[in-house]
Amino acid sequence: MPYQHLNEHGEIIALPVGKVVCVGRNYAAHARELGNAVPETPILFLKPSTALVPLQPAFAIPAGRGECHHETEISVLIGRPLSGVVSEGEVRAAIAGIGVGLDLTLRDVQNVLKAKGHPWEIAKAFDGAAPMGRFLAPSCFPELSAIRVGLQVNGELRQHGSSADMITGIIDLLCHIAGIFTLCPGDIVMTGTPEGVAALHEGDVLTLSLDDRRWMTQVARD
Ligand code: ZN
C-alpha cells in the first residue's frame, strides 16, 4: 500500500507526500547511549518521500544488512510553507498534525559510515526507512513541550521520553530547519529519539504511544 498521510480516523489528509527532515541526538541520554557528544546545534538529515511507509498494520525491515534499530520519534506534519526567518506564530500555524513514527536505522551500516566520515543516507534513507503513524490534530497537544512518547516491543518497554527532554524543542527546531531547508506542505519533521534504541526482528509486535494514545503494529515476516 503506498504511503499517504492519515488522520486519527484513518482518513487521507489532503497534503502531498514530501520529504522527511530528521534530527539526530535531540535527547542527551540517547546521544550518550551511542557514545556521541551532545551537539550544540541540531544535527539534521533528510529521508526522501520514498522512505515513508504506513506504520500499520505492519512494516518490513531490510534483511541481511545487520541490525535495524527502532528510533521512536514524535513526528510533525507540515501544512503550510515555512522558509527563512519564521516566527513562532507562523510555525504553530504551519503544524497540520502530530504523530509518531520510526526512524529506522541500519545501525551496523551507520557505524561503518560514521567511522569513515561518510553521509548516513544508506543507513537511514532506504525505501521503507520511515514507517509513519496517523496524525492527530495539533489541538490534541496544547503543550508541545510536554508530549510523552513511548515504545513497547513484545510487551517490554523499550523507549519512553518526553518532548520536555528535547535539547531543541519542537517550535525552535522547526524555526531552525526553516532557515536551512524550506518546509513544504506535506513534509514531515521527525524530532529525534529518546534513549532505548535497539534491534528489531521479524514478527516483533510494537506498541507506539503519544501521551495516552496507543497504536499497535508489527515487523512483517517474509
Ligand atoms: Zn532518529
PDB file of C-alpha atoms and ligand atoms in Angstrom:
ATOM      1  CA  MET A   1       0.000   0.000   0.000  1.00  0.00           C
ATOM      2  CA  PRO A   2       1.565   3.364  -0.934  1.00  0.00           C
ATOM      3  CA  TYR A   3       2.013   5.817   1.870  1.00  0.00           C
ATOM      4  CA  GLN A   4      -0.427   8.675   2.403  1.00  0.00           C
ATOM      5  CA  HIS A   5      -0.788  10.918   5.433  1.00  0.00           C
ATOM      6  CA  LEU A   6      -3.708   9.699   7.560  1.00  0.00           C
ATOM      7  CA  ASN A   7      -5.643  11.383  10.321  1.00  0.00           C
ATOM      8  CA  GLU A   8      -6.525   9.636  13.568  1.00  0.00           C
ATOM      9  CA  HIS A   9      -9.612   8.074  11.963  1.00  0.00           C
ATOM     10  CA  GLY A  10      -7.554   6.604   9.126  1.00  0.00           C
ATOM     11  CA  GLU A  11      -8.808   9.115   6.577  1.00  0.00           C
ATOM     12  CA  ILE A  12      -6.426  10.553   3.989  1.00  0.00           C
ATOM     13  CA  ILE A  13      -5.135  14.038   4.770  1.00  0.00           C
ATOM     14  CA  ALA A  14      -5.172  16.101   1.558  1.00  0.00           C
ATOM     15  CA  LEU A  15      -1.488  17.021   1.553  1.00  0.00           C
ATOM     16  CA  PRO A  16       1.221  15.740  -0.798  1.00  0.00           C
ATOM     17  CA  VAL A  17       3.791  13.252   0.470  1.00  0.00           C
ATOM     18  CA  GLY A  18       7.021  15.193   0.771  1.00  0.00           C
ATOM     19  CA  LYS A  19      10.442  14.879   2.309  1.00  0.00           C
ATOM     20  CA  VAL A  20      11.213  13.965   5.883  1.00  0.00           C
ATOM     21  CA  VAL A  21      13.598  16.142   7.875  1.00  0.00           C
ATOM     22  CA  CYS A  22      15.166  14.315  10.820  1.00  0.00           C
ATOM     23  CA  VAL A  23      17.205  15.484  13.770  1.00  0.00           C
ATOM     24  CA  GLY A  24      19.950  13.423  15.351  1.00  0.00           C
ATOM     25  CA  ARG A  25      20.827  13.417  19.069  1.00  0.00           C
ATOM     26  CA  ASN A  26      17.978  15.634  20.234  1.00  0.00           C
ATOM     27  CA  TYR A  27      17.801  13.851  23.598  1.00  0.00           C
ATOM     28  CA  ALA A  28      21.003  13.930  25.659  1.00  0.00           C
ATOM     29  CA  ALA A  29      20.509  10.417  27.081  1.00  0.00           C
ATOM     30  CA  HIS A  30      20.251   8.932  23.574  1.00  0.00           C
ATOM     31  CA  ALA A  31      23.399  10.744  22.430  1.00  0.00           C
ATOM     32  CA  ARG A  32      25.205   9.228  25.423  1.00  0.00           C
ATOM     33  CA  GLU A  33      23.935   5.675  24.821  1.00  0.00           C
ATOM     34  CA  LEU A  34      25.573   5.677  21.366  1.00  0.00           C
ATOM     35  CA  GLY A  35      28.754   7.295  22.710  1.00  0.00           C
ATOM     36  CA  ASN A  36      28.121  10.569  20.857  1.00  0.00           C
ATOM     37  CA  ALA A  37      28.733  14.119  22.012  1.00  0.00           C
ATOM     38  CA  VAL A  38      25.652  16.273  22.687  1.00  0.00           C
ATOM     39  CA  PRO A  39      25.533  18.699  19.737  1.00  0.00           C
ATOM     40  CA  GLU A  40      25.462  22.483  20.102  1.00  0.00           C
ATOM     41  CA  THR A  41      23.165  22.912  17.098  1.00  0.00           C
ATOM     42  CA  PRO A  42      20.704  20.323  15.749  1.00  0.00           C
ATOM     43  CA  ILE A  43      22.192  17.584  13.565  1.00  0.00           C
ATOM     44  CA  LEU A  44      19.873  17.407  10.554  1.00  0.00           C
ATOM     45  CA  PHE A  45      19.497  14.830   7.825  1.00  0.00           C
ATOM     46  CA  LEU A  46      16.837  14.006   5.249  1.00  0.00           C
ATOM     47  CA  LYS A  47      14.841  10.974   4.250  1.00  0.00           C
ATOM     48  CA  PRO A  48      13.201  11.106   0.803  1.00  0.00           C
ATOM     49  CA  SER A  49       9.450  10.620   0.378  1.00  0.00           C
ATOM     50  CA  THR A  50      10.211   7.079  -0.812  1.00  0.00           C
ATOM     51  CA  ALA A  51      11.291   6.199   2.747  1.00  0.00           C
ATOM     52  CA  LEU A  52       7.731   6.684   4.020  1.00  0.00           C
ATOM     53  CA  VAL A  53       5.533   3.619   4.518  1.00  0.00           C
ATOM     54  CA  PRO A  54       2.435   3.139   6.654  1.00  0.00           C
ATOM     55  CA  LEU A  55       3.277   2.190  10.240  1.00  0.00           C
ATOM     56  CA  GLN A  56       0.215  -0.033  10.478  1.00  0.00           C
ATOM     57  CA  PRO A  57      -0.757  -2.811  10.205  1.00  0.00           C
ATOM     58  CA  ALA A  58       2.858  -3.981   9.630  1.00  0.00           C
ATOM     59  CA  PHE A  59       6.109  -2.765   8.123  1.00  0.00           C
ATOM     60  CA  ALA A  60       9.204  -4.528   6.795  1.00  0.00           C
ATOM     61  CA  ILE A  61      12.850  -4.192   7.772  1.00  0.00           C
ATOM     62  CA  PRO A  62      15.801  -4.871   5.429  1.00  0.00           C
ATOM     63  CA  ALA A  63      17.209  -8.393   5.589  1.00  0.00           C
ATOM     64  CA  GLY A  64      20.883  -9.273   5.628  1.00  0.00           C
ATOM     65  CA  ARG A  65      22.184  -5.773   6.343  1.00  0.00           C
ATOM     66  CA  GLY A  66      22.975  -6.054  10.042  1.00  0.00           C
ATOM     67  CA  GLU A  67      20.947  -4.664  12.914  1.00  0.00           C
ATOM     68  CA  CYS A  68      17.949  -2.466  12.081  1.00  0.00           C
ATOM     69  CA  HIS A  69      17.198  -0.274  15.098  1.00  0.00           C
ATOM     70  CA  HIS A  70      13.943   1.386  16.082  1.00  0.00           C
ATOM     71  CA  GLU A  71      14.094   5.105  16.871  1.00  0.00           C
ATOM     72  CA  THR A  72      10.653   6.182  18.070  1.00  0.00           C
ATOM     73  CA  GLU A  73      10.031   9.830  17.303  1.00  0.00           C
ATOM     74  CA  ILE A  74       7.380  12.487  17.702  1.00  0.00           C
ATOM     75  CA  SER A  75       6.649  13.490  14.100  1.00  0.00           C
ATOM     76  CA  VAL A  76       5.221  16.778  12.870  1.00  0.00           C
ATOM     77  CA  LEU A  77       3.229  17.074   9.633  1.00  0.00           C
ATOM     78  CA  ILE A  78       3.684  20.424   7.906  1.00  0.00           C
ATOM     79  CA  GLY A  79       0.591  22.084   6.413  1.00  0.00           C
ATOM     80  CA  ARG A  80       1.933  25.460   5.240  1.00  0.00           C
ATOM     81  CA  PRO A  81       5.251  26.573   3.721  1.00  0.00           C
ATOM     82  CA  LEU A  82       7.947  27.592   6.192  1.00  0.00           C
ATOM     83  CA  SER A  83      11.069  29.193   4.792  1.00  0.00           C
ATOM     84  CA  GLY A  84      13.782  31.521   6.011  1.00  0.00           C
ATOM     85  CA  VAL A  85      13.180  33.530   9.150  1.00  0.00           C
ATOM     86  CA  VAL A  86       9.843  32.479  10.627  1.00  0.00           C
ATOM     87  CA  SER A  87       8.046  33.493  13.804  1.00  0.00           C
ATOM     88  CA  GLU A  88       6.776  31.154  16.499  1.00  0.00           C
ATOM     89  CA  GLY A  89       3.236  32.014  15.404  1.00  0.00           C
ATOM     90  CA  GLU A  90       3.967  31.054  11.804  1.00  0.00           C
ATOM     91  CA  VAL A  91       5.467  27.781  12.969  1.00  0.00           C
ATOM     92  CA  ARG A  92       2.464  26.940  15.143  1.00  0.00           C
ATOM     93  CA  ALA A  93       0.082  27.764  12.273  1.00  0.00           C
ATOM     94  CA  ALA A  94       2.057  25.519   9.921  1.00  0.00           C
ATOM     95  CA  ILE A  95       1.655  22.384  12.058  1.00  0.00           C
ATOM     96  CA  ALA A  96      -1.047  20.228  10.433  1.00  0.00           C
ATOM     97  CA  GLY A  97      -0.684  17.205  12.679  1.00  0.00           C
ATOM     98  CA  ILE A  98       1.361  15.443  15.331  1.00  0.00           C
ATOM     99  CA  GLY A  99       2.042  11.732  15.158  1.00  0.00           C
ATOM    100  CA  VAL A 100       4.620   9.100  15.949  1.00  0.00           C
ATOM    101  CA  GLY A 101       6.935   7.402  13.502  1.00  0.00           C
ATOM    102  CA  LEU A 102      10.001   5.200  13.399  1.00  0.00           C
ATOM    103  CA  ASP A 103      13.350   6.464  12.140  1.00  0.00           C
ATOM    104  CA  LEU A 104      14.586   3.005  11.145  1.00  0.00           C
ATOM    105  CA  THR A 105      18.366   2.871  11.217  1.00  0.00           C
ATOM    106  CA  LEU A 106      20.709   0.198   9.882  1.00  0.00           C
ATOM    107  CA  ARG A 107      23.000   0.611  12.893  1.00  0.00           C
ATOM    108  CA  ASP A 108      25.868  -1.597  11.736  1.00  0.00           C
ATOM    109  CA  VAL A 109      25.895   0.140   8.346  1.00  0.00           C
ATOM    110  CA  GLN A 110      25.688   3.564  10.033  1.00  0.00           C
ATOM    111  CA  ASN A 111      28.617   2.775  12.325  1.00  0.00           C
ATOM    112  CA  VAL A 112      30.789   1.954   9.304  1.00  0.00           C
ATOM    113  CA  LEU A 113      29.677   5.164   7.550  1.00  0.00           C
ATOM    114  CA  LYS A 114      30.320   7.259  10.665  1.00  0.00           C
ATOM    115  CA  ALA A 115      33.786   5.771  11.090  1.00  0.00           C
ATOM    116  CA  LYS A 116      34.629   6.742   7.514  1.00  0.00           C
ATOM    117  CA  GLY A 117      33.083  10.206   7.861  1.00  0.00           C
ATOM    118  CA  HIS A 118      30.546   9.403   5.155  1.00  0.00           C
ATOM    119  CA  PRO A 119      26.892  10.554   4.968  1.00  0.00           C
ATOM    120  CA  TRP A 120      24.264   8.386   6.703  1.00  0.00           C
ATOM    121  CA  GLU A 121      21.680   8.046   3.932  1.00  0.00           C
ATOM    122  CA  ILE A 122      22.394   4.408   3.121  1.00  0.00           C
ATOM    123  CA  ALA A 123      21.659   3.575   6.771  1.00  0.00           C
ATOM    124  CA  LYS A 124      18.652   5.857   7.229  1.00  0.00           C
ATOM    125  CA  ALA A 125      17.039   6.857   3.924  1.00  0.00           C
ATOM    126  CA  PHE A 126      16.367   3.492   2.248  1.00  0.00           C
ATOM    127  CA  ASP A 127      12.901   2.569   0.972  1.00  0.00           C
ATOM    128  CA  GLY A 128      10.702   1.904   3.999  1.00  0.00           C
ATOM    129  CA  ALA A 129      13.053   3.641   6.478  1.00  0.00           C
ATOM    130  CA  ALA A 130      10.254   5.825   7.868  1.00  0.00           C
ATOM    131  CA  PRO A 131       7.163   3.853   8.973  1.00  0.00           C
ATOM    132  CA  MET A 132       4.779   6.691   9.843  1.00  0.00           C
ATOM    133  CA  GLY A 133       1.680   6.555  12.017  1.00  0.00           C
ATOM    134  CA  ARG A 134      -1.507   8.559  11.952  1.00  0.00           C
ATOM    135  CA  PHE A 135      -1.515  12.276  12.666  1.00  0.00           C
ATOM    136  CA  LEU A 136      -3.612  13.819  15.404  1.00  0.00           C
ATOM    137  CA  ALA A 137      -4.830  17.394  15.235  1.00  0.00           C
ATOM    138  CA  PRO A 138      -2.368  19.794  16.868  1.00  0.00           C
ATOM    139  CA  SER A 139      -5.162  20.834  19.241  1.00  0.00           C
ATOM    140  CA  CYS A 140      -4.749  17.392  20.888  1.00  0.00           C
ATOM    141  CA  PHE A 141      -1.368  18.632  22.161  1.00  0.00           C
ATOM    142  CA  PRO A 142      -1.822  22.138  23.566  1.00  0.00           C
ATOM    143  CA  GLU A 143       1.581  21.866  25.261  1.00  0.00           C
ATOM    144  CA  LEU A 144       4.125  20.953  22.566  1.00  0.00           C
ATOM    145  CA  SER A 145       6.865  20.966  25.173  1.00  0.00           C
ATOM    146  CA  ALA A 146       5.309  18.129  27.210  1.00  0.00           C
ATOM    147  CA  ILE A 147       4.329  15.316  24.819  1.00  0.00           C
ATOM    148  CA  ARG A 148       5.191  11.829  26.067  1.00  0.00           C
ATOM    149  CA  VAL A 149       6.355   9.282  23.512  1.00  0.00           C
ATOM    150  CA  GLY A 150       6.916   5.575  24.063  1.00  0.00           C
ATOM    151  CA  LEU A 151       7.558   2.195  22.503  1.00  0.00           C
ATOM    152  CA  GLN A 152       6.925  -1.313  23.767  1.00  0.00           C
ATOM    153  CA  VAL A 153       8.294  -4.286  21.852  1.00  0.00           C
ATOM    154  CA  ASN A 154       6.676  -7.653  22.579  1.00  0.00           C
ATOM    155  CA  GLY A 155       5.197  -6.177  25.760  1.00  0.00           C
ATOM    156  CA  GLU A 156       8.517  -4.848  27.084  1.00  0.00           C
ATOM    157  CA  LEU A 157       9.027  -1.090  27.496  1.00  0.00           C
ATOM    158  CA  ARG A 158      11.948  -0.137  25.259  1.00  0.00           C
ATOM    159  CA  GLN A 159      11.729   3.633  24.873  1.00  0.00           C
ATOM    160  CA  HIS A 160       9.982   6.411  26.698  1.00  0.00           C
ATOM    161  CA  GLY A 161      10.593  10.109  26.795  1.00  0.00           C
ATOM    162  CA  SER A 162       9.000  13.496  26.616  1.00  0.00           C
ATOM    163  CA  SER A 163       9.399  16.467  24.352  1.00  0.00           C
ATOM    164  CA  ALA A 164      10.302  18.241  27.618  1.00  0.00           C
ATOM    165  CA  ASP A 165      13.635  16.389  27.439  1.00  0.00           C
ATOM    166  CA  MET A 166      14.491  17.569  23.918  1.00  0.00           C
ATOM    167  CA  ILE A 167      17.675  19.581  23.565  1.00  0.00           C
ATOM    168  CA  THR A 168      15.914  21.691  20.909  1.00  0.00           C
ATOM    169  CA  GLY A 169      12.145  21.821  21.413  1.00  0.00           C
ATOM    170  CA  ILE A 170       9.630  21.374  18.599  1.00  0.00           C
ATOM    171  CA  ILE A 171       8.990  25.074  17.854  1.00  0.00           C
ATOM    172  CA  ASP A 172      12.654  26.067  17.974  1.00  0.00           C
ATOM    173  CA  LEU A 173      13.527  23.042  15.861  1.00  0.00           C
ATOM    174  CA  LEU A 174      11.049  23.984  13.115  1.00  0.00           C
ATOM    175  CA  CYS A 175      12.332  27.594  13.155  1.00  0.00           C
ATOM    176  CA  HIS A 176      15.905  26.321  12.798  1.00  0.00           C
ATOM    177  CA  ILE A 177      15.045  23.889   9.995  1.00  0.00           C
ATOM    178  CA  ALA A 178      13.080  26.517   8.033  1.00  0.00           C
ATOM    179  CA  GLY A 179      16.236  28.619   7.880  1.00  0.00           C
ATOM    180  CA  ILE A 180      18.056  25.784   6.111  1.00  0.00           C
ATOM    181  CA  PHE A 181      15.504  23.664   4.233  1.00  0.00           C
ATOM    182  CA  THR A 182      12.207  25.169   3.075  1.00  0.00           C
ATOM    183  CA  LEU A 183       9.464  23.076   4.644  1.00  0.00           C
ATOM    184  CA  CYS A 184       6.610  22.462   2.196  1.00  0.00           C
ATOM    185  CA  PRO A 185       3.048  21.343   2.875  1.00  0.00           C
ATOM    186  CA  GLY A 186       3.192  17.557   3.231  1.00  0.00           C
ATOM    187  CA  ASP A 187       6.735  17.431   4.603  1.00  0.00           C
ATOM    188  CA  ILE A 188       7.323  15.725   7.948  1.00  0.00           C
ATOM    189  CA  VAL A 189       9.799  16.618  10.675  1.00  0.00           C
ATOM    190  CA  MET A 190      10.940  13.748  12.916  1.00  0.00           C
ATOM    191  CA  THR A 191      12.115  15.301  16.161  1.00  0.00           C
ATOM    192  CA  GLY A 192      14.670  12.812  17.470  1.00  0.00           C
ATOM    193  CA  THR A 193      14.557   9.719  19.613  1.00  0.00           C
ATOM    194  CA  PRO A 194      14.816   9.186  23.359  1.00  0.00           C
ATOM    195  CA  GLU A 195      17.194   6.512  24.643  1.00  0.00           C
ATOM    196  CA  GLY A 196      16.498   2.788  24.428  1.00  0.00           C
ATOM    197  CA  VAL A 197      17.137   2.175  20.726  1.00  0.00           C
ATOM    198  CA  ALA A 198      17.664  -1.496  19.872  1.00  0.00           C
ATOM    199  CA  ALA A 199      17.365  -4.014  17.060  1.00  0.00           C
ATOM    200  CA  LEU A 200      14.034  -5.113  15.603  1.00  0.00           C
ATOM    201  CA  HIS A 201      13.315  -8.637  14.406  1.00  0.00           C
ATOM    202  CA  GLU A 202      10.712 -10.138  12.090  1.00  0.00           C
ATOM    203  CA  GLY A 203       7.498 -10.816  13.960  1.00  0.00           C
ATOM    204  CA  ASP A 204       8.137  -8.286  16.742  1.00  0.00           C
ATOM    205  CA  VAL A 205       4.902  -6.715  17.983  1.00  0.00           C
ATOM    206  CA  LEU A 206       5.208  -2.988  18.681  1.00  0.00           C
ATOM    207  CA  THR A 207       3.036  -0.570  20.617  1.00  0.00           C
ATOM    208  CA  LEU A 208       3.851   3.069  19.989  1.00  0.00           C
ATOM    209  CA  SER A 209       2.345   5.787  22.133  1.00  0.00           C
ATOM    210  CA  LEU A 210       1.870   9.519  22.323  1.00  0.00           C
ATOM    211  CA  ASP A 211       0.605  10.591  25.729  1.00  0.00           C
ATOM    212  CA  ASP A 212      -2.291   8.154  26.401  1.00  0.00           C
ATOM    213  CA  ARG A 213      -2.909   7.153  22.781  1.00  0.00           C
ATOM    214  CA  ARG A 214      -1.551   3.832  21.543  1.00  0.00           C
ATOM    215  CA  TRP A 215      -1.081   2.183  18.170  1.00  0.00           C
ATOM    216  CA  MET A 216      -0.069  -1.433  17.564  1.00  0.00           C
ATOM    217  CA  THR A 217       1.907  -2.726  14.631  1.00  0.00           C
ATOM    218  CA  GLN A 218       4.382  -5.458  13.843  1.00  0.00           C
ATOM    219  CA  VAL A 219       7.510  -6.203  11.889  1.00  0.00           C
ATOM    220  CA  ALA A 220       6.382  -8.190   8.844  1.00  0.00           C
ATOM    221  CA  ARG A 221       7.635 -11.727   8.279  1.00  0.00           C
ATOM    222  CA  ASP A 222       8.958 -12.520   4.830  1.00  0.00           C
TER     223      ASP A 222
HETATM  224 ZN    ZN B   1      16.296   9.400  14.746  1.00  0.00          ZN
END
